[in-house]
XYZ file of C-alpha atoms in Angstrom:
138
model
C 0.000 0.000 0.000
C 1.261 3.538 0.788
C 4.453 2.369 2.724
C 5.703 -0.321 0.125
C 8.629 1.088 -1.253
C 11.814 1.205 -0.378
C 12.859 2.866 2.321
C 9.282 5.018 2.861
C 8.740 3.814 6.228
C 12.131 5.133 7.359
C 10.799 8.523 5.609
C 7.737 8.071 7.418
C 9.167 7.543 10.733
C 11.235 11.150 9.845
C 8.388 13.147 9.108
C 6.203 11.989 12.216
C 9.669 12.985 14.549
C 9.924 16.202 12.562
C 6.445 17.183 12.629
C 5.272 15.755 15.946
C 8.382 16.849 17.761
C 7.980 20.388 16.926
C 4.496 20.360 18.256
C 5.647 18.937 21.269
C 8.219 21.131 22.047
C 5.770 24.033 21.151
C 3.404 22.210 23.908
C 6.061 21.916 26.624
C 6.905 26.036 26.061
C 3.058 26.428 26.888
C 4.428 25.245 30.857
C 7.876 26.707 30.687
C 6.981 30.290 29.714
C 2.958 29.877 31.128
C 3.036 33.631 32.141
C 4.442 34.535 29.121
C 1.754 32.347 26.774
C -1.134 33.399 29.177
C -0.233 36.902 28.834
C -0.104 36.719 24.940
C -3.081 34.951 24.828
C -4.780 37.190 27.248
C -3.602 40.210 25.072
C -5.495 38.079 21.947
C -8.497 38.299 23.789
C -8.677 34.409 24.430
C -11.306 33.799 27.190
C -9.780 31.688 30.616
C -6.372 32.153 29.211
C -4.980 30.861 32.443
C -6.465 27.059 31.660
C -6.678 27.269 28.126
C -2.940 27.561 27.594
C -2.252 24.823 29.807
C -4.963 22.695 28.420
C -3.474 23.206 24.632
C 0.361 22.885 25.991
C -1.122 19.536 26.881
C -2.939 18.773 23.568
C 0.032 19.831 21.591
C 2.759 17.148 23.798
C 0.128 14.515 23.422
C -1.108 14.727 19.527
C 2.923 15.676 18.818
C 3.962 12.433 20.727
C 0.996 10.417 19.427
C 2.114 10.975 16.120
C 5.589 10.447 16.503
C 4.678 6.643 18.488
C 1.783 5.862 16.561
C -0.058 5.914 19.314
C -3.850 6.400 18.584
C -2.585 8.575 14.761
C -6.799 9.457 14.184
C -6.762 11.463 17.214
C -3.361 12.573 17.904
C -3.565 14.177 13.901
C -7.396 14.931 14.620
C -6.858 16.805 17.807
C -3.958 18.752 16.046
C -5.695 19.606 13.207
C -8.441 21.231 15.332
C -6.256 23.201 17.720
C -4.395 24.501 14.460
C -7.614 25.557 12.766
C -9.014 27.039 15.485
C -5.380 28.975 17.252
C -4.106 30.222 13.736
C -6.818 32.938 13.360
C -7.037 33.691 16.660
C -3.731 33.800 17.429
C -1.848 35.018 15.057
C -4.440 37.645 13.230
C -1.726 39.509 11.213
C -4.739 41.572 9.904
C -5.072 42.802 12.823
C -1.881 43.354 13.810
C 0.266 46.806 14.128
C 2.626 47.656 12.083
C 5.691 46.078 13.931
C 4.108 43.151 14.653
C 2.361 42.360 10.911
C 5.227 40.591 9.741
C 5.772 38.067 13.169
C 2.195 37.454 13.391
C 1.739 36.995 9.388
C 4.833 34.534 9.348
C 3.397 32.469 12.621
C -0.046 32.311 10.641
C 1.461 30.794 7.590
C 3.446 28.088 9.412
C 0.447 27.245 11.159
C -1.643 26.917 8.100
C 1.382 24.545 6.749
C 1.582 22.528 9.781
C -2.722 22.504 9.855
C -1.733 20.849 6.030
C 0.693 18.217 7.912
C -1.871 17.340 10.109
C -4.526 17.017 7.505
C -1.667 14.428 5.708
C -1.691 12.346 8.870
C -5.373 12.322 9.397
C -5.291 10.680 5.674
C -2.714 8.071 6.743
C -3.931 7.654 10.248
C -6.262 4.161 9.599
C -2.821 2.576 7.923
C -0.419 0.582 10.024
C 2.675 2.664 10.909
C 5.734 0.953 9.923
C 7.987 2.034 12.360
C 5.402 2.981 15.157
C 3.754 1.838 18.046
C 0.576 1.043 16.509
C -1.812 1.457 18.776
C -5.423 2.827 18.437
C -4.847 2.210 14.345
């Protein structure tokens, strides 16, 4: 099937640590700078900042890691694809954005949309069996 030629599970296995890694990492600097996040989401106008950054540091370490394992893949990518459809024009509303901070905001918004497209990609693959992966929830 999608995985049977040479050497596309090792490919595979790179672009789930290269895409779910990232979103972990981005996850873990929702606890290790939380006044900093809450602060910038408070200044977004995000209701409850003060759970809801916590709450999506935690979605973004688990979907990252599920993705990277294997572990449950439908909702890991699922739950990723959500939070990025729903934080990317909230977040990072270049439009709305002064001057200084157009081009920051516009470049955030755009590698959200990409990695929303990522997720998307592993939503497709998620009912496959991973080479390379835990496997679980498949």
């Amino acid at each position: 099937m999608a995985f049977d030629t040479a050497g596309a599970g090792v490919v595979f296995l790179l672009a789930r640590v290269l895409f779910g890694a990232v979103l972990a990492f981005t996850g873990a600097n929702h606890f290790l700078d939380a006044e900093g996040m809450i602060g910038y989401a408070q200044a977004k106008g995000i209701p409850a900042a003060s759970l809801g950054v916590p709450f999506s540091g935690g979605l973004l370490i688990a979907g990252g890691l599920g993705i990277v394992l294997g572990v449950y893949p439908t909702l890991a990518a699922g739950a990723l694809a959500v939070f990025l459809a729903v934080a990317t024009p909230t977040m990072h509303d270049f439009w709305n954005a002064p001057e200084e901070e157009y081009q920051g905001e516009f470049n955030n918004f755009l590698k959200n949309v990409a990695l929303l497209g990522g997720a998307l990609a592993f939503l497709v693959f998620a009912s496959e069996t991973w080479p390379l992966a835990v496997n679980v929830g498949l």
